[in-house]
Amino acid sequence: MNRMDRLTSFDPKLSFLYVYLRGRIDRVRTEEDMSRGASAVEWVVISAIVVAIVAAVGFIIKNALNSKATGVSNCIAGADGSKDGC
């Protein structure tokens, strides 16, 4: 008889806790739970890639808009009636 069996034979709460924890450990070690974890990691990686792409596109659009706004502002500030490319 192993040590854990001796400990749990005296108290039903310890027996329940032992059986519960053994079940949790066995479930973690099964193949199904491993594939679920891998699937979750895949979704996290895909989401991170999508967020990075959206952030990059947003940064590019922001810079393009700021550049055009600066050009328009300079044209308005230097408006003297001549057509110098504005």
The first five atom37 places (N, CA, C, CB, O) and aatype in JSON, in Angstrom:
{
  "aatype": [12, 2, 1, 12, 3, 1, 10, 16, 15, 13, 3, 14, 11, 10, 15, 13, 10, 18, 19, 18, 10, 1, 7, 1, 9, 3, 1, 19, 1, 16, 6, 6, 3, 12, 15, 1, 7, 0, 15, 0, 19, 6, 17, 19, 19, 9, 15, 0, 9, 19, 19, 0, 9, 19, 0, 0, 19, 7, 13, 9, 9, 11, 2, 0, 10, 2, 15, 11, 0, 16, 7, 19, 15, 2, 4, 9, 0, 7, 0, 3, 7, 15, 11, 3, 7, 4],
  "atom_mask": [
    [1, 1, 1, 1, 1],
    [1, 1, 1, 1, 1],
    [1, 1, 1, 1, 1],
    [1, 1, 1, 1, 1],
    [1, 1, 1, 1, 1],
    [1, 1, 1, 1, 1],
    [1, 1, 1, 1, 1],
    [1, 1, 1, 1, 1],
    [1, 1, 1, 1, 1],
    [1, 1, 1, 1, 1],
    [1, 1, 1, 1, 1],
    [1, 1, 1, 1, 1],
    [1, 1, 1, 1, 1],
    [1, 1, 1, 1, 1],
    [1, 1, 1, 1, 1],
    [1, 1, 1, 1, 1],
    [1, 1, 1, 1, 1],
    [1, 1, 1, 1, 1],
    [1, 1, 1, 1, 1],
    [1, 1, 1, 1, 1],
    [1, 1, 1, 1, 1],
    [1, 1, 1, 1, 1],
    [1, 1, 1, 0, 1],
    [1, 1, 1, 1, 1],
    [1, 1, 1, 1, 1],
    [1, 1, 1, 1, 1],
    [1, 1, 1, 1, 1],
    [1, 1, 1, 1, 1],
    [1, 1, 1, 1, 1],
    [1, 1, 1, 1, 1],
    [1, 1, 1, 1, 1],
    [1, 1, 1, 1, 1],
    [1, 1, 1, 1, 1],
    [1, 1, 1, 1, 1],
    [1, 1, 1, 1, 1],
    [1, 1, 1, 1, 1],
    [1, 1, 1, 0, 1],
    [1, 1, 1, 1, 1],
    [1, 1, 1, 1, 1],
    [1, 1, 1, 1, 1],
    [1, 1, 1, 1, 1],
    [1, 1, 1, 1, 1],
    [1, 1, 1, 1, 1],
    [1, 1, 1, 1, 1],
    [1, 1, 1, 1, 1],
    [1, 1, 1, 1, 1],
    [1, 1, 1, 1, 1],
    [1, 1, 1, 1, 1],
    [1, 1, 1, 1, 1],
    [1, 1, 1, 1, 1],
    [1, 1, 1, 1, 1],
    [1, 1, 1, 1, 1],
    [1, 1, 1, 1, 1],
    [1, 1, 1, 1, 1],
    [1, 1, 1, 1, 1],
    [1, 1, 1, 1, 1],
    [1, 1, 1, 1, 1],
    [1, 1, 1, 0, 1],
    [1, 1, 1, 1, 1],
    [1, 1, 1, 1, 1],
    [1, 1, 1, 1, 1],
    [1, 1, 1, 1, 1],
    [1, 1, 1, 1, 1],
    [1, 1, 1, 1, 1],
    [1, 1, 1, 1, 1],
    [1, 1, 1, 1, 1],
    [1, 1, 1, 1, 1],
    [1, 1, 1, 1, 1],
    [1, 1, 1, 1, 1],
    [1, 1, 1, 1, 1],
    [1, 1, 1, 0, 1],
    [1, 1, 1, 1, 1],
    [1, 1, 1, 1, 1],
    [1, 1, 1, 1, 1],
    [1, 1, 1, 1, 1],
    [1, 1, 1, 1, 1],
    [1, 1, 1, 1, 1],
    [1, 1, 1, 0, 1],
    [1, 1, 1, 1, 1],
    [1, 1, 1, 1, 1],
    [1, 1, 1, 0, 1],
    [1, 1, 1, 1, 1],
    [1, 1, 1, 1, 1],
    [1, 1, 1, 1, 1],
    [1, 1, 1, 0, 1],
    [1, 1, 1, 1, 1]
  ],
  "atom_positions": [
    [[0.85, -1.18, 0.0], [0.0, 0.0, 0.0], [0.9, 1.24, 0.0], [-0.97, 0.0, 1.23], [1.81, 1.37, 0.82]],
    [[0.63, 2.15, -0.94], [1.5, 3.32, -1.0], [1.07, 4.37, 0.03], [1.49, 3.92, -2.42], [0.02, 4.27, 0.66]],
    [[1.89, 5.36, 0.16], [1.7, 6.38, 1.2], [0.41, 7.17, 1.01], [2.88, 7.35, 1.21], [-0.27, 7.47, 1.98]],
    [[0.07, 7.5, -0.24], [-1.13, 8.3, -0.49], [-2.39, 7.51, -0.13], [-1.18, 8.74, -1.96], [-3.35, 8.09, 0.38]],
    [[-2.4, 6.22, -0.4], [-3.56, 5.42, -0.02], [-3.77, 5.42, 1.49], [-3.4, 3.98, -0.53], [-4.91, 5.45, 1.95]],
    [[-2.69, 5.38, 2.25], [-2.81, 5.43, 3.71], [-3.36, 6.77, 4.17], [-1.46, 5.16, 4.37], [-4.15, 6.83, 5.11]],
    [[-2.93, 7.86, 3.51], [-3.4, 9.19, 3.92], [-4.88, 9.38, 3.6], [-2.58, 10.27, 3.23], [-5.61, 9.95, 4.41]],
    [[-5.33, 8.92, 2.48], [-6.71, 9.15, 2.06], [-7.69, 8.19, 2.69], [-6.82, 9.07, 0.57], [-8.9, 8.45, 2.67]],
    [[-7.22, 7.1, 3.25], [-8.16, 6.14, 3.84], [-8.76, 6.66, 5.14], [-7.47, 4.81, 4.09], [-9.77, 6.12, 5.6]],
    [[-8.16, 7.68, 5.74], [-8.67, 8.2, 7.01], [-9.69, 9.31, 6.83], [-7.53, 8.7, 7.84], [-10.57, 9.48, 7.68]],
    [[-9.59, 10.05, 5.78], [-10.47, 11.22, 5.62], [-11.09, 11.21, 4.23], [-9.68, 12.53, 5.86], [-10.37, 11.18, 3.23]],
    [[-12.45, 11.24, 4.14], [-13.1, 11.23, 2.83], [-12.78, 12.49, 2.01], [-14.59, 11.11, 3.0], [-12.77, 12.43, 0.78]],
    [[-12.52, 13.6, 2.67], [-12.18, 14.83, 1.93], [-10.85, 14.67, 1.22], [-12.14, 16.04, 2.89], [-10.69, 15.11, 0.08]],
    [[-9.89, 14.05, 1.89], [-8.6, 13.81, 1.25], [-8.74, 12.81, 0.11], [-7.58, 13.32, 2.27], [-8.06, 12.93, -0.91]],
    [[-9.6, 11.81, 0.29], [-9.84, 10.85, -0.79], [-10.41, 11.54, -2.01], [-10.79, 9.74, -0.32], [-9.96, 11.3, -3.13]],
    [[-11.4, 12.4, -1.79], [-12.0, 13.13, -2.9], [-10.98, 14.01, -3.59], [-13.18, 13.97, -2.41], [-10.9, 14.05, -4.82]],
    [[-10.18, 14.73, -2.8], [-9.16, 15.61, -3.36], [-8.14, 14.82, -4.17], [-8.46, 16.4, -2.24], [-7.74, 15.25, -5.25]],
    [[-7.73, 13.67, -3.67], [-6.77, 12.83, -4.38], [-7.35, 12.35, -5.71], [-6.38, 11.62, -3.52], [-6.68, 12.43, -6.74]],
    [[-8.58, 11.86, -5.69], [-9.21, 11.37, -6.93], [-9.4, 12.52, -7.92], [-10.56, 10.7, -6.62], [-9.16, 12.35, -9.11]],
    [[-9.84, 13.66, -7.43], [-10.06, 14.83, -8.28], [-8.75, 15.26, -8.96], [-10.64, 15.99, -7.46], [-8.71, 15.49, -10.17]],
    [[-7.69, 15.37, -8.15], [-6.41, 15.8, -8.71], [-5.83, 14.77, -9.67], [-5.42, 16.08, -7.59], [-5.23, 15.14, -10.68]],
    [[-5.99, 13.47, -9.37], [-5.54, 12.44, -10.3], [-6.26, 12.57, -11.63], [-5.75, 11.04, -9.69], [-5.65, 12.43, -12.69]],
    [[-7.57, 12.82, -11.58], [-8.33, 12.99, -12.81], [-7.87, 14.19, -13.62], [0.0, 0.0, 0.0], [-7.77, 14.12, -14.84]],
    [[-7.58, 15.29, -12.93], [-7.09, 16.49, -13.62], [-5.73, 16.24, -14.27], [-6.99, 17.68, -12.63], [-5.49, 16.64, -15.41]],
    [[-4.85, 15.58, -13.55], [-3.53, 15.28, -14.08], [-3.62, 14.36, -15.29], [-2.63, 14.65, -13.0], [-2.95, 14.57, -16.3]],
    [[-4.46, 13.33, -15.18], [-4.63, 12.4, -16.31], [-5.22, 13.1, -17.52], [-5.51, 11.22, -15.9], [-4.83, 12.82, -18.66]],
    [[-6.16, 14.02, -17.3], [-6.78, 14.75, -18.41], [-5.78, 15.66, -19.1], [-7.98, 15.57, -17.9], [-5.81, 15.82, -20.32]],
    [[-4.89, 16.27, -18.32], [-3.87, 17.15, -18.9], [-2.9, 16.35, -19.77], [-3.1, 17.89, -17.8], [-2.4, 16.85, -20.77]],
    [[-2.65, 15.12, -19.38], [-1.7, 14.29, -20.11], [-2.27, 13.66, -21.37], [-1.18, 13.22, -19.22], [-1.52, 13.08, -22.15]],
    [[-3.56, 13.76, -21.6], [-4.15, 13.13, -22.78], [-3.85, 13.95, -24.03], [-5.66, 12.96, -22.62], [-3.49, 15.13, -23.94]],
    [[-3.99, 13.32, -25.17], [-3.69, 13.96, -26.45], [-4.71, 15.04, -26.8], [-3.66, 12.91, -27.56], [-4.35, 16.04, -27.41]],
    [[-5.98, 14.86, -26.42], [-7.02, 15.82, -26.78], [-6.72, 17.2, -26.22], [-8.38, 15.34, -26.28], [-6.82, 18.2, -26.93]],
    [[-6.37, 17.26, -24.96], [-6.11, 18.54, -24.34], [-4.87, 19.22, -24.94], [-5.94, 18.38, -22.85], [-4.8, 20.44, -25.01]],
    [[-3.91, 18.42, -25.36], [-2.72, 18.98, -25.97], [-3.07, 19.65, -27.3], [-1.66, 17.9, -26.18], [-2.55, 20.72, -27.61]],
    [[-3.95, 19.02, -28.07], [-4.31, 19.61, -29.37], [-5.15, 20.86, -29.17], [-5.07, 18.6, -30.24], [-5.07, 21.8, -29.96]],
    [[-5.96, 20.89, -28.1], [-6.74, 22.1, -27.82], [-5.81, 23.25, -27.47], [-7.74, 21.86, -26.69], [-6.04, 24.39, -27.89]],
    [[-4.78, 22.97, -26.7], [-3.81, 23.99, -26.34], [-3.06, 24.49, -27.56], [0.0, 0.0, 0.0], [-2.8, 25.69, -27.7]],
    [[-2.71, 23.57, -28.45], [-2.0, 23.96, -29.68], [-2.9, 24.82, -30.54], [-1.54, 22.72, -30.47], [-2.44, 25.78, -31.15]],
    [[-4.18, 24.5, -30.6], [-5.12, 25.29, -31.37], [-5.24, 26.71, -30.8], [-6.5, 24.61, -31.4], [-5.32, 27.68, -31.55]],
    [[-5.26, 26.81, -29.49], [-5.33, 28.13, -28.86], [-4.09, 28.94, -29.17], [-5.51, 27.99, -27.33], [-4.18, 30.14, -29.42]],
    [[-2.93, 28.31, -29.15], [-1.69, 29.01, -29.46], [-1.7, 29.47, -30.92], [-0.46, 28.09, -29.2], [-1.24, 30.57, -31.22]],
    [[-2.21, 28.64, -31.81], [-2.31, 29.04, -33.22], [-3.18, 30.28, -33.37], [-2.87, 27.89, -34.07], [-2.82, 31.19, -34.11]],
    [[-4.31, 30.32, -32.68], [-5.19, 31.49, -32.76], [-4.51, 32.74, -32.22], [-6.49, 31.23, -32.0], [-4.68, 33.82, -32.77]],
    [[-3.74, 32.59, -31.15], [-3.02, 33.74, -30.59], [-1.99, 34.25, -31.59], [-2.33, 33.36, -29.26], [-1.85, 35.46, -31.78]],
    [[-1.27, 33.34, -32.23], [-0.26, 33.75, -33.22], [-0.92, 34.43, -34.41], [0.56, 32.53, -33.68], [-0.45, 35.47, -34.87]],
    [[-2.0, 33.84, -34.92], [-2.71, 34.45, -36.05], [-3.24, 35.83, -35.68], [-3.88, 33.55, -36.5], [-3.13, 36.77, -36.47]],
    [[-3.8, 35.96, -34.49], [-4.32, 37.26, -34.04], [-3.2, 38.29, -33.93], [-5.03, 37.11, -32.68], [-3.38, 39.44, -34.3]],
    [[-2.05, 37.87, -33.42], [-0.92, 38.79, -33.3], [-0.44, 39.26, -34.67], [0.24, 38.13, -32.54], [-0.09, 40.43, -34.84]],
    [[-0.43, 38.36, -35.64], [-0.02, 38.74, -37.0], [-1.01, 39.73, -37.59], [0.09, 37.5, -37.9], [-0.6, 40.71, -38.21]],
    [[-2.3, 39.48, -37.42], [-3.32, 40.39, -37.95], [-3.21, 41.76, -37.29], [-4.74, 39.81, -37.73], [-3.31, 42.78, -37.97]],
    [[-3.01, 41.8, -35.98], [-2.86, 43.08, -35.27], [-1.63, 43.82, -35.78], [-2.75, 42.85, -33.73], [-1.69, 45.04, -35.97]],
    [[-0.53, 43.12, -36.01], [0.68, 43.76, -36.52], [0.46, 44.33, -37.92], [1.84, 42.76, -36.55], [0.93, 45.43, -38.21]],
    [[-0.25, 43.6, -38.76], [-0.54, 44.1, -40.12], [-1.42, 45.34, -40.05], [-1.22, 43.0, -40.97], [-1.17, 46.32, -40.75]],
    [[-2.45, 45.3, -39.23], [-3.35, 46.46, -39.1], [-2.59, 47.66, -38.56], [-4.54, 46.12, -38.16], [-2.78, 48.78, -39.04]],
    [[-1.72, 47.45, -37.58], [-0.93, 48.55, -37.03], [0.0, 49.14, -38.09], [-0.12, 48.08, -35.81], [0.14, 50.36, -38.18]],
    [[0.63, 48.29, -38.89], [1.54, 48.77, -39.94], [0.78, 49.58, -40.99], [2.26, 47.59, -40.61], [1.23, 50.65, -41.4]],
    [[-0.37, 49.07, -41.43], [-1.17, 49.79, -42.42], [-1.65, 51.12, -41.85], [-2.39, 48.94, -42.87], [-1.64, 52.14, -42.54]],
    [[-2.08, 51.11, -40.59], [-2.51, 52.35, -39.94], [-1.38, 53.37, -39.86], [0.0, 0.0, 0.0], [-1.61, 54.56, -40.08]],
    [[-0.17, 52.91, -39.54], [0.99, 53.8, -39.46], [1.31, 54.4, -40.83], [2.21, 53.05, -38.92], [1.6, 55.59, -40.93]],
    [[1.25, 53.59, -41.88], [1.52, 54.07, -43.24], [0.48, 55.09, -43.67], [1.55, 52.89, -44.24], [0.82, 56.13, -44.23]],
    [[-0.79, 54.8, -43.4], [-1.86, 55.74, -43.78], [-1.72, 57.05, -43.0], [-3.25, 55.12, -43.53], [-1.91, 58.13, -43.57]],
    [[-1.39, 56.96, -41.71], [-1.23, 58.16, -40.89], [-0.1, 59.03, -41.44], [-0.95, 57.79, -39.42], [-0.25, 60.25, -41.55]],
    [[1.02, 58.41, -41.78], [2.14, 59.18, -42.33], [1.78, 59.81, -43.67], [3.37, 58.29, -42.49], [2.16, 60.95, -43.94]],
    [[1.06, 59.08, -44.51], [0.66, 59.63, -45.81], [-0.28, 60.81, -45.63], [-0.01, 58.54, -46.68], [-0.14, 61.84, -46.3]],
    [[-1.24, 60.68, -44.72], [-2.17, 61.8, -44.48], [-1.45, 63.0, -43.89], [-3.29, 61.36, -43.53], [-1.74, 64.14, -44.28]],
    [[-0.51, 62.78, -42.96], [0.24, 63.91, -42.39], [1.07, 64.61, -43.45], [1.14, 63.42, -41.24], [1.18, 65.83, -43.46]],
    [[1.67, 63.84, -44.36], [2.48, 64.42, -45.42], [1.62, 65.28, -46.35], [3.17, 63.31, -46.22], [2.0, 66.4, -46.7]],
    [[0.47, 64.75, -46.76], [-0.42, 65.52, -47.64], [-0.97, 66.75, -46.93], [-1.56, 64.63, -48.13], [-1.11, 67.81, -47.54]],
    [[-1.3, 66.61, -45.64], [-1.83, 67.75, -44.88], [-0.78, 68.85, -44.77], [-2.29, 67.31, -43.48], [-1.11, 70.04, -44.85]],
    [[0.48, 68.46, -44.57], [1.55, 69.44, -44.51], [1.72, 70.15, -45.86], [2.88, 68.77, -44.09], [1.92, 71.36, -45.91]],
    [[1.63, 69.39, -46.95], [1.73, 69.98, -48.28], [0.61, 70.97, -48.55], [0.0, 0.0, 0.0], [0.85, 72.04, -49.1]],
    [[-0.61, 70.61, -48.18], [-1.75, 71.5, -48.37], [-1.6, 72.74, -47.51], [-3.08, 70.78, -48.03], [-1.89, 73.86, -47.95]],
    [[-1.13, 72.55, -46.27], [-0.92, 73.69, -45.37], [0.12, 74.66, -45.93], [-0.49, 73.21, -43.98], [-0.05, 75.87, -45.86]],
    [[1.19, 74.12, -46.49], [2.23, 74.98, -47.08], [1.7, 75.71, -48.3], [3.46, 74.14, -47.47], [2.05, 76.88, -48.51]],
    [[0.87, 75.04, -49.11], [0.29, 75.71, -50.29], [-0.63, 76.85, -49.86], [-0.49, 74.7, -51.15], [-0.63, 77.91, -50.48]],
    [[-1.41, 76.62, -48.82], [-2.34, 77.66, -48.36], [-1.55, 78.82, -47.76], [-3.35, 77.08, -47.3], [-1.87, 79.99, -48.0]],
    [[-0.5, 78.52, -46.98], [0.29, 79.58, -46.37], [1.03, 80.4, -47.42], [1.28, 78.98, -45.37], [1.2, 81.61, -47.24]],
    [[1.46, 79.79, -48.49], [2.22, 80.52, -49.5], [1.38, 80.93, -50.7], [0.0, 0.0, 0.0], [1.91, 81.19, -51.78]],
    [[0.07, 80.99, -50.51], [-0.81, 81.35, -51.63], [-0.67, 82.83, -51.95], [-2.28, 81.02, -51.3], [-1.1, 83.69, -51.19]],
    [[-0.04, 83.09, -53.1], [0.1, 84.48, -53.54], [-0.46, 84.68, -54.93], [1.56, 84.91, -53.51], [-0.24, 85.71, -55.57]],
    [[-1.19, 83.68, -55.4], [-1.81, 83.8, -56.7], [-1.01, 83.12, -57.8], [0.0, 0.0, 0.0], [-1.54, 82.92, -58.89]],
    [[0.24, 82.77, -57.55], [1.03, 82.1, -58.58], [0.76, 80.61, -58.53], [2.53, 82.38, -58.42], [0.36, 80.07, -57.5]],
    [[0.97, 79.97, -59.65], [0.76, 78.52, -59.7], [2.11, 77.87, -59.67], [-0.05, 78.09, -60.97], [2.7, 77.58, -60.71]],
    [[2.6, 77.63, -58.46], [3.93, 77.04, -58.31], [3.84, 75.58, -57.9], [4.74, 77.82, -57.28], [4.66, 75.12, -57.1]],
    [[2.9, 74.84, -58.42], [2.8, 73.41, -58.16], [1.8, 73.04, -57.1], [0.0, 0.0, 0.0], [1.72, 71.87, -56.74]],
    [[1.05, 73.95, -56.59], [0.05, 73.62, -55.57], [-1.29, 73.31, -56.18], [-0.09, 74.75, -54.56], [-2.24, 73.0, -55.47]]
  ]
}
